[in-house]
Amino acid sequence: KSDLQIDSLGTLNLTNNTAALDFINPEVYQKIKIKSYFNANTEGTSPELSSLGVDYVGLPELGTNYQVVGVNKDTVLAGENVNLTFWVYNVGEANADSFNVIVNVLNSNNILDTSYRFNSVSISAGGKLKFDVSYTPYGSDTDKKFFVLIDTDNSVKEYFKDNNFFTKSFYVQRDIISPAVKITFDDAEVIYGDFVSNKPDIKIALSDDSPIPITDTSAVKIYLNEMPVYYGVTQNNISYLTSPDNPKFIANYKPELEDGDYLLRVVGKDLSGNIADSASSEVYFVVSSETKLHQVYNYPNPFSDETYFTFRLSQIPQEIKIKIYTIAGRLIKEIVRNSSELNYDLNKILWNGRDEDGDIIANGTYIYKVFIKNQDKVESVTQKLVIVK
């Protein structure tokens, strides 16, 4: 035994000069001593033992090394997958059964980031087994490494354990690109001071070129007149969805607003903490329940072939009419648009410079009136235009 105590275990029964030793527990008895008795034959000749040997099956021998461990990229972007592939060999003479293989991902300070565990692994004598691990780095730590550990529970008895681990390093480039925010009201972009509906459908889209996904509401914070708008509050009527492709985060905000001036401010950031440009994240707009015409003009003016009648609307009326008159007061053209053809705030209506009969209008100065009708209320604005060919 290991303490040098000697036990007598039995007698070897030789058959064809061979005897089995399988009744001896090698973990208890690490050495054996064979005691032999020789008897001379009738002629007085003593027998000889020319050789004595032990034939046995050796232990398993697990291991891996730099030749069979690799990553698809030595340098990856934060949020981009890095794939580790490695083989574990059993170069011993016996099967290795029910052991574990662990892959730890360590930060530069050797603090564990995450771990992958393969349990109940078995490899036959002389065999090998392939392992694949896919890891996605998200943090700010740039120097990382895979640490492969074989049979950490010492389930397999081997001659050597110093080839049961291996380290493979890789570098993570930090995400320094700021995301982009796009804000639309009823699917239209709003310019500073535009009129909008009192029940607008506000869509806030956050796009980011980083491969890191955006998955929670903290990515987009909404403030209306500097008051936070919280997700999950019924009266705020706000919902969101995420996507692996751009835009990666969309918030739909459908408030009910009273008349007045408003500032919508959005703070958008990605998982790395990069914040979107504030210039694209603020919208000043106006809500008015009165149907009013604002900033009525035509452009170009003077014109030769065609011009646009432009105006801003605080509300969408039932219809709008543009009537064009000669200086003498004769109506030569009428343009009508109903509510479905109009927008909140800026509108542009093209006129080709022809009268109701399709004839080209002569050079000169003309009068046009823009009428809006909403229920029983009618409002109009009068302007001049000039045709020069």
Short mmCIF file of N, CA and C in Angstrom, two decimals, residues 108-254:
data_model
loop_
_atom_site.label_atom_id
_atom_site.label_comp_id
_atom_site.label_asym_id
_atom_site.label_seq_id
_atom_site.Cartn_x
_atom_site.Cartn_y
_atom_site.Cartn_z
N SER A 108 -9.56 41.58 -18.70
CA SER A 108 -8.13 41.83 -18.59
C SER A 108 -7.62 41.68 -17.17
N ASN A 109 -8.49 41.88 -16.19
CA ASN A 109 -8.09 41.72 -14.78
C ASN A 109 -8.38 40.32 -14.26
N ASN A 110 -8.62 39.38 -15.21
CA ASN A 110 -8.89 37.97 -14.90
C ASN A 110 -10.18 37.75 -14.11
N ILE A 111 -11.07 38.73 -14.15
CA ILE A 111 -12.39 38.57 -13.55
C ILE A 111 -13.29 37.86 -14.57
N LEU A 112 -14.04 36.89 -14.08
CA LEU A 112 -14.89 36.09 -14.96
C LEU A 112 -15.99 36.94 -15.57
N ASP A 113 -16.11 36.89 -16.90
CA ASP A 113 -17.19 37.56 -17.62
C ASP A 113 -18.37 36.61 -17.79
N THR A 114 -18.12 35.45 -18.39
CA THR A 114 -19.16 34.44 -18.57
C THR A 114 -18.49 33.09 -18.71
N SER A 115 -19.30 32.04 -18.64
CA SER A 115 -18.74 30.69 -18.64
C SER A 115 -19.63 29.75 -19.46
N TYR A 116 -18.99 28.82 -20.15
CA TYR A 116 -19.69 27.79 -20.93
C TYR A 116 -19.24 26.43 -20.39
N ARG A 117 -20.19 25.54 -20.13
CA ARG A 117 -19.87 24.27 -19.51
C ARG A 117 -20.43 23.12 -20.34
N PHE A 118 -19.59 22.11 -20.59
CA PHE A 118 -19.98 20.89 -21.29
C PHE A 118 -19.83 19.74 -20.29
N ASN A 119 -20.91 19.10 -19.95
CA ASN A 119 -20.91 18.04 -18.94
C ASN A 119 -21.02 16.66 -19.60
N SER A 120 -20.62 15.64 -18.82
CA SER A 120 -20.74 14.23 -19.24
C SER A 120 -20.09 13.98 -20.61
N VAL A 121 -18.90 14.52 -20.76
CA VAL A 121 -18.15 14.32 -22.00
C VAL A 121 -17.40 12.99 -21.92
N SER A 122 -17.36 12.24 -22.99
CA SER A 122 -16.60 10.99 -23.06
C SER A 122 -15.83 10.94 -24.37
N ILE A 123 -14.57 10.48 -24.29
CA ILE A 123 -13.73 10.33 -25.48
C ILE A 123 -13.04 8.98 -25.39
N SER A 124 -13.17 8.19 -26.42
CA SER A 124 -12.56 6.87 -26.43
C SER A 124 -11.04 6.97 -26.54
N ALA A 125 -10.36 5.89 -26.19
CA ALA A 125 -8.89 5.87 -26.26
C ALA A 125 -8.44 6.16 -27.69
N GLY A 126 -7.51 7.12 -27.82
CA GLY A 126 -7.02 7.50 -29.14
C GLY A 126 -7.96 8.40 -29.90
N GLY A 127 -9.07 8.84 -29.29
CA GLY A 127 -10.06 9.66 -29.99
C GLY A 127 -9.90 11.14 -29.71
N LYS A 128 -10.79 11.93 -30.31
CA LYS A 128 -10.79 13.37 -30.12
C LYS A 128 -12.21 13.88 -30.25
N LEU A 129 -12.46 15.10 -29.74
CA LEU A 129 -13.80 15.69 -29.79
C LEU A 129 -13.67 17.19 -29.99
N LYS A 130 -14.51 17.72 -30.89
CA LYS A 130 -14.48 19.14 -31.23
C LYS A 130 -15.50 19.92 -30.40
N PHE A 131 -15.13 21.14 -29.98
CA PHE A 131 -16.01 22.01 -29.21
C PHE A 131 -16.06 23.38 -29.89
N ASP A 132 -17.26 23.98 -29.87
CA ASP A 132 -17.45 25.32 -30.44
C ASP A 132 -18.15 26.20 -29.42
N VAL A 133 -17.64 27.42 -29.28
CA VAL A 133 -18.23 28.41 -28.38
C VAL A 133 -18.36 29.72 -29.13
N SER A 134 -19.54 30.34 -29.08
CA SER A 134 -19.76 31.65 -29.68
C SER A 134 -20.06 32.65 -28.57
N TYR A 135 -19.27 33.71 -28.53
CA TYR A 135 -19.38 34.70 -27.45
C TYR A 135 -19.54 36.09 -28.06
N THR A 136 -20.40 36.91 -27.44
CA THR A 136 -20.63 38.27 -27.90
C THR A 136 -20.22 39.26 -26.80
N PRO A 137 -19.15 40.01 -26.99
CA PRO A 137 -18.72 40.98 -25.97
C PRO A 137 -19.54 42.26 -26.04
N TYR A 138 -19.97 42.76 -24.88
CA TYR A 138 -20.76 43.98 -24.82
C TYR A 138 -20.11 45.07 -23.97
N GLY A 139 -19.27 44.70 -23.02
CA GLY A 139 -18.72 45.67 -22.08
C GLY A 139 -17.62 46.52 -22.69
N SER A 140 -17.01 47.34 -21.83
CA SER A 140 -15.96 48.26 -22.28
C SER A 140 -14.58 47.65 -22.17
N ASP A 141 -14.47 46.45 -21.60
CA ASP A 141 -13.17 45.81 -21.45
C ASP A 141 -12.68 45.33 -22.81
N THR A 142 -11.45 45.71 -23.19
CA THR A 142 -10.98 45.43 -24.54
C THR A 142 -10.12 44.18 -24.64
N ASP A 143 -9.35 43.86 -23.60
CA ASP A 143 -8.48 42.69 -23.62
C ASP A 143 -9.19 41.52 -22.93
N LYS A 144 -9.53 40.52 -23.71
CA LYS A 144 -10.24 39.37 -23.16
C LYS A 144 -9.55 38.09 -23.58
N LYS A 145 -9.94 37.00 -22.94
CA LYS A 145 -9.36 35.71 -23.31
C LYS A 145 -10.32 34.58 -22.96
N PHE A 146 -10.22 33.54 -23.76
CA PHE A 146 -10.90 32.28 -23.47
C PHE A 146 -9.94 31.41 -22.64
N PHE A 147 -10.46 30.82 -21.59
CA PHE A 147 -9.66 29.93 -20.75
C PHE A 147 -10.33 28.56 -20.77
N VAL A 148 -9.71 27.60 -21.47
CA VAL A 148 -10.26 26.25 -21.63
C VAL A 148 -9.75 25.37 -20.49
N LEU A 149 -10.67 24.70 -19.79
CA LEU A 149 -10.32 23.83 -18.67
C LEU A 149 -10.95 22.46 -18.91
N ILE A 150 -10.13 21.41 -18.80
CA ILE A 150 -10.59 20.04 -19.06
C ILE A 150 -10.58 19.25 -17.75
N ASP A 151 -11.70 18.62 -17.42
CA ASP A 151 -11.84 17.74 -16.25
C ASP A 151 -11.46 18.47 -14.96
N THR A 152 -12.18 19.57 -14.68
CA THR A 152 -11.91 20.32 -13.46
C THR A 152 -12.31 19.55 -12.20
N ASP A 153 -13.19 18.56 -12.35
CA ASP A 153 -13.62 17.77 -11.19
C ASP A 153 -12.71 16.57 -10.92
N ASN A 154 -11.67 16.41 -11.76
CA ASN A 154 -10.75 15.26 -11.63
C ASN A 154 -11.50 13.93 -11.66
N SER A 155 -12.43 13.84 -12.61
CA SER A 155 -13.19 12.59 -12.75
C SER A 155 -12.38 11.51 -13.45
N VAL A 156 -11.36 11.90 -14.21
CA VAL A 156 -10.56 10.95 -14.97
C VAL A 156 -9.15 10.90 -14.38
N LYS A 157 -8.70 9.70 -14.05
CA LYS A 157 -7.34 9.54 -13.55
C LYS A 157 -6.38 9.52 -14.73
N GLU A 158 -5.39 10.45 -14.70
CA GLU A 158 -4.43 10.58 -15.78
C GLU A 158 -3.01 10.61 -15.22
N TYR A 159 -2.07 10.43 -16.13
CA TYR A 159 -0.67 10.57 -15.72
C TYR A 159 -0.32 12.04 -15.49
N PHE A 160 -0.83 12.93 -16.39
CA PHE A 160 -0.48 14.35 -16.34
C PHE A 160 -1.75 15.19 -16.42
N LYS A 161 -1.74 16.32 -15.74
CA LYS A 161 -2.85 17.27 -15.79
C LYS A 161 -2.43 18.63 -16.35
N ASP A 162 -1.13 18.82 -16.61
CA ASP A 162 -0.66 20.14 -17.01
C ASP A 162 -0.98 20.48 -18.48
N ASN A 163 -1.55 19.54 -19.21
CA ASN A 163 -2.00 19.85 -20.57
C ASN A 163 -3.53 19.89 -20.66
N ASN A 164 -4.17 20.08 -19.51
CA ASN A 164 -5.64 20.11 -19.45
C ASN A 164 -6.21 21.52 -19.43
N PHE A 165 -5.42 22.50 -19.81
CA PHE A 165 -5.92 23.87 -19.88
C PHE A 165 -5.16 24.62 -20.96
N PHE A 166 -5.85 25.65 -21.50
CA PHE A 166 -5.22 26.46 -22.54
C PHE A 166 -5.91 27.82 -22.57
N THR A 167 -5.14 28.87 -22.90
CA THR A 167 -5.67 30.24 -22.95
C THR A 167 -5.53 30.79 -24.37
N LYS A 168 -6.60 31.43 -24.86
CA LYS A 168 -6.58 32.07 -26.17
C LYS A 168 -7.10 33.49 -26.03
N SER A 169 -6.26 34.48 -26.36
CA SER A 169 -6.62 35.89 -26.17
C SER A 169 -7.23 36.47 -27.43
N PHE A 170 -8.05 37.51 -27.25
CA PHE A 170 -8.59 38.28 -28.37
C PHE A 170 -8.84 39.70 -27.91
N TYR A 171 -9.03 40.61 -28.86
CA TYR A 171 -9.17 42.04 -28.56
C TYR A 171 -10.53 42.53 -29.02
N VAL A 172 -11.16 43.36 -28.19
CA VAL A 172 -12.48 43.90 -28.49
C VAL A 172 -12.36 45.40 -28.72
N GLN A 173 -12.77 45.85 -29.91
CA GLN A 173 -12.78 47.28 -30.19
C GLN A 173 -14.04 47.90 -29.60
N ARG A 174 -13.87 48.95 -28.85
CA ARG A 174 -15.02 49.60 -28.20
C ARG A 174 -15.93 50.28 -29.22
N ASP A 175 -17.19 50.33 -28.88
CA ASP A 175 -18.17 51.03 -29.71
C ASP A 175 -18.13 52.51 -29.35
N ILE A 176 -17.68 53.35 -30.28
CA ILE A 176 -17.60 54.79 -30.02
C ILE A 176 -18.50 55.58 -30.97
N ILE A 177 -19.32 54.87 -31.76
CA ILE A 177 -20.19 55.53 -32.73
C ILE A 177 -21.53 55.86 -32.07
N SER A 178 -21.90 57.12 -32.15
CA SER A 178 -23.17 57.55 -31.55
C SER A 178 -24.35 57.10 -32.40
N PRO A 179 -25.45 56.73 -31.76
CA PRO A 179 -26.65 56.36 -32.53
C PRO A 179 -27.30 57.61 -33.13
N ALA A 180 -28.27 57.40 -34.00
CA ALA A 180 -29.00 58.49 -34.64
C ALA A 180 -30.48 58.39 -34.31
N VAL A 181 -31.09 59.54 -34.08
CA VAL A 181 -32.51 59.61 -33.74
C VAL A 181 -33.26 60.31 -34.88
N LYS A 182 -34.39 59.74 -35.27
CA LYS A 182 -35.28 60.38 -36.24
C LYS A 182 -36.67 60.48 -35.63
N ILE A 183 -37.22 61.69 -35.63
CA ILE A 183 -38.54 61.94 -35.03
C ILE A 183 -39.50 62.39 -36.13
N THR A 184 -40.64 61.70 -36.23
CA THR A 184 -41.66 62.10 -37.19
C THR A 184 -43.01 62.23 -36.50
N PHE A 185 -43.83 63.12 -37.03
CA PHE A 185 -45.20 63.32 -36.56
C PHE A 185 -46.13 62.91 -37.68
N ASP A 186 -46.93 61.87 -37.44
CA ASP A 186 -47.84 61.36 -38.47
C ASP A 186 -47.06 61.09 -39.76
N ASP A 187 -45.90 60.44 -39.60
CA ASP A 187 -45.02 60.00 -40.69
C ASP A 187 -44.39 61.15 -41.46
N ALA A 188 -44.39 62.36 -40.90
CA ALA A 188 -43.75 63.50 -41.56
C ALA A 188 -42.78 64.16 -40.58
N GLU A 189 -41.66 64.62 -41.13
CA GLU A 189 -40.70 65.33 -40.29
C GLU A 189 -41.22 66.74 -40.02
N VAL A 190 -40.99 67.19 -38.81
CA VAL A 190 -41.49 68.50 -38.38
C VAL A 190 -40.32 69.47 -38.28
N ILE A 191 -40.50 70.64 -38.92
CA ILE A 191 -39.50 71.69 -38.83
C ILE A 191 -39.82 72.56 -37.61
N TYR A 192 -38.82 73.25 -37.12
CA TYR A 192 -38.96 74.07 -35.91
C TYR A 192 -40.18 74.98 -36.03
N GLY A 193 -41.10 74.85 -35.08
CA GLY A 193 -42.26 75.72 -35.01
C GLY A 193 -43.43 75.29 -35.87
N ASP A 194 -43.40 74.10 -36.46
CA ASP A 194 -44.51 73.64 -37.29
C ASP A 194 -45.75 73.37 -36.46
N PHE A 195 -46.91 73.49 -37.13
CA PHE A 195 -48.17 73.09 -36.51
C PHE A 195 -48.35 71.58 -36.64
N VAL A 196 -48.87 70.96 -35.60
CA VAL A 196 -49.17 69.53 -35.64
C VAL A 196 -50.55 69.29 -35.06
N SER A 197 -51.05 68.10 -35.28
CA SER A 197 -52.34 67.69 -34.75
C SER A 197 -52.31 67.64 -33.22
N ASN A 198 -53.48 67.80 -32.61
CA ASN A 198 -53.54 67.68 -31.14
C ASN A 198 -53.49 66.22 -30.67
N LYS A 199 -53.59 65.29 -31.63
CA LYS A 199 -53.42 63.87 -31.32
C LYS A 199 -52.42 63.27 -32.31
N PRO A 200 -51.19 63.70 -32.23
CA PRO A 200 -50.21 63.23 -33.22
C PRO A 200 -49.74 61.81 -32.93
N ASP A 201 -49.36 61.11 -33.98
CA ASP A 201 -48.69 59.82 -33.85
C ASP A 201 -47.19 60.11 -33.99
N ILE A 202 -46.50 60.19 -32.88
CA ILE A 202 -45.09 60.55 -32.87
C ILE A 202 -44.27 59.26 -32.88
N LYS A 203 -43.42 59.14 -33.88
CA LYS A 203 -42.55 57.96 -33.99
C LYS A 203 -41.11 58.40 -33.76
N ILE A 204 -40.47 57.73 -32.82
CA ILE A 204 -39.07 58.01 -32.49
C ILE A 204 -38.27 56.77 -32.85
N ALA A 205 -37.41 56.89 -33.87
CA ALA A 205 -36.63 55.75 -34.37
C ALA A 205 -35.16 55.95 -34.02
N LEU A 206 -34.59 54.95 -33.36
CA LEU A 206 -33.19 54.99 -32.96
C LEU A 206 -32.40 53.98 -33.80
N SER A 207 -31.42 54.46 -34.55
CA SER A 207 -30.57 53.61 -35.38
C SER A 207 -29.14 53.64 -34.86
N ASP A 208 -28.45 52.53 -35.03
CA ASP A 208 -27.08 52.43 -34.51
C ASP A 208 -26.29 51.49 -35.40
N ASP A 209 -25.10 51.92 -35.83
CA ASP A 209 -24.26 51.10 -36.71
C ASP A 209 -23.51 50.01 -35.97
N SER A 210 -23.52 50.07 -34.65
CA SER A 210 -22.86 49.02 -33.87
C SER A 210 -23.66 47.72 -33.98
N PRO A 211 -22.98 46.55 -33.94
CA PRO A 211 -23.72 45.28 -33.95
C PRO A 211 -24.42 44.97 -32.64
N ILE A 212 -24.21 45.81 -31.62
CA ILE A 212 -24.84 45.55 -30.32
C ILE A 212 -26.34 45.84 -30.42
N PRO A 213 -27.21 44.92 -30.04
CA PRO A 213 -28.65 45.17 -30.12
C PRO A 213 -29.10 46.16 -29.06
N ILE A 214 -30.23 46.80 -29.31
CA ILE A 214 -30.85 47.71 -28.35
C ILE A 214 -32.16 47.06 -27.94
N THR A 215 -32.27 46.70 -26.66
CA THR A 215 -33.37 45.82 -26.27
C THR A 215 -34.24 46.34 -25.13
N ASP A 216 -33.94 47.50 -24.55
CA ASP A 216 -34.78 47.93 -23.43
C ASP A 216 -35.12 49.41 -23.56
N THR A 217 -36.12 49.82 -22.79
CA THR A 217 -36.67 51.17 -22.93
C THR A 217 -35.71 52.26 -22.47
N SER A 218 -34.68 51.92 -21.71
CA SER A 218 -33.74 52.95 -21.26
C SER A 218 -32.95 53.53 -22.42
N ALA A 219 -33.02 52.88 -23.61
CA ALA A 219 -32.31 53.40 -24.78
C ALA A 219 -32.90 54.72 -25.25
N VAL A 220 -34.19 54.93 -25.05
CA VAL A 220 -34.85 56.17 -25.49
C VAL A 220 -35.65 56.75 -24.32
N LYS A 221 -35.26 57.94 -23.91
CA LYS A 221 -36.00 58.67 -22.87
C LYS A 221 -36.66 59.88 -23.51
N ILE A 222 -37.95 60.08 -23.19
CA ILE A 222 -38.75 61.12 -23.82
C ILE A 222 -39.14 62.17 -22.79
N TYR A 223 -38.98 63.45 -23.18
CA TYR A 223 -39.37 64.56 -22.32
C TYR A 223 -40.25 65.50 -23.14
N LEU A 224 -41.40 65.86 -22.59
CA LEU A 224 -42.30 66.81 -23.23
C LEU A 224 -42.36 68.04 -22.35
N ASN A 225 -41.89 69.16 -22.90
CA ASN A 225 -41.75 70.38 -22.10
C ASN A 225 -40.97 70.09 -20.81
N GLU A 226 -39.90 69.29 -20.97
CA GLU A 226 -38.95 68.91 -19.91
C GLU A 226 -39.56 68.02 -18.82
N MET A 227 -40.76 67.52 -19.05
CA MET A 227 -41.34 66.55 -18.13
C MET A 227 -41.16 65.15 -18.73
N PRO A 228 -40.64 64.20 -17.94
CA PRO A 228 -40.41 62.87 -18.48
C PRO A 228 -41.71 62.16 -18.83
N VAL A 229 -41.69 61.43 -19.93
CA VAL A 229 -42.82 60.61 -20.37
C VAL A 229 -42.44 59.16 -20.12
N TYR A 230 -43.16 58.50 -19.22
CA TYR A 230 -42.76 57.16 -18.79
C TYR A 230 -43.48 56.08 -19.58
N TYR A 231 -42.74 55.00 -19.85
CA TYR A 231 -43.34 53.80 -20.44
C TYR A 231 -44.23 53.12 -19.40
N GLY A 232 -45.27 52.45 -19.89
CA GLY A 232 -46.12 51.69 -18.99
C GLY A 232 -47.21 52.49 -18.31
N VAL A 233 -47.21 53.81 -18.49
CA VAL A 233 -48.26 54.66 -17.91
C VAL A 233 -49.37 54.80 -18.97
N THR A 234 -50.58 54.38 -18.62
CA THR A 234 -51.67 54.28 -19.60
C THR A 234 -51.93 55.59 -20.32
N GLN A 235 -52.01 56.67 -19.59
CA GLN A 235 -52.37 57.94 -20.21
C GLN A 235 -51.29 58.48 -21.14
N ASN A 236 -50.07 57.97 -21.00
CA ASN A 236 -49.01 58.41 -21.91
C ASN A 236 -49.14 57.78 -23.29
N ASN A 237 -49.80 56.63 -23.35
CA ASN A 237 -50.06 55.96 -24.63
C ASN A 237 -48.78 55.82 -25.44
N ILE A 238 -47.82 55.12 -24.86
CA ILE A 238 -46.52 54.94 -25.51
C ILE A 238 -46.20 53.46 -25.60
N SER A 239 -45.70 53.04 -26.74
CA SER A 239 -45.32 51.65 -26.96
C SER A 239 -43.98 51.63 -27.69
N TYR A 240 -43.37 50.45 -27.74
CA TYR A 240 -42.07 50.36 -28.42
C TYR A 240 -41.89 48.97 -29.00
N LEU A 241 -40.97 48.88 -29.94
CA LEU A 241 -40.56 47.59 -30.49
C LEU A 241 -39.08 47.65 -30.81
N THR A 242 -38.44 46.47 -30.81
CA THR A 242 -37.01 46.38 -31.09
C THR A 242 -36.78 45.49 -32.30
N SER A 243 -35.61 45.67 -32.91
CA SER A 243 -35.28 44.89 -34.11
C SER A 243 -33.76 44.72 -34.17
N PRO A 244 -33.28 43.61 -34.74
CA PRO A 244 -31.83 43.47 -34.93
C PRO A 244 -31.28 44.38 -36.02
N ASP A 245 -32.16 44.89 -36.88
CA ASP A 245 -31.76 45.77 -37.97
C ASP A 245 -32.20 47.20 -37.68
N ASN A 246 -31.58 48.15 -38.38
CA ASN A 246 -31.95 49.56 -38.20
C ASN A 246 -33.30 49.87 -38.84
N PRO A 247 -34.11 50.71 -38.16
CA PRO A 247 -33.87 51.20 -36.80
C PRO A 247 -34.02 50.09 -35.76
N LYS A 248 -33.12 50.11 -34.77
CA LYS A 248 -33.10 49.04 -33.79
C LYS A 248 -34.13 49.23 -32.68
N PHE A 249 -34.61 50.45 -32.52
CA PHE A 249 -35.60 50.72 -31.47
C PHE A 249 -36.57 51.76 -32.00
N ILE A 250 -37.87 51.50 -31.90
CA ILE A 250 -38.89 52.47 -32.31
C ILE A 250 -39.88 52.65 -31.17
N ALA A 251 -40.04 53.88 -30.76
CA ALA A 251 -41.05 54.23 -29.75
C ALA A 251 -42.18 54.97 -30.44
N ASN A 252 -43.42 54.55 -30.20
CA ASN A 252 -44.60 55.25 -30.71
C ASN A 252 -45.30 55.94 -29.56
N TYR A 253 -45.37 57.26 -29.66
CA TYR A 253 -45.94 58.09 -28.60
C TYR A 253 -47.14 58.82 -29.18
N LYS A 254 -48.33 58.60 -28.58
CA LYS A 254 -49.57 59.18 -29.10
C LYS A 254 -50.26 60.00 -28.00
#
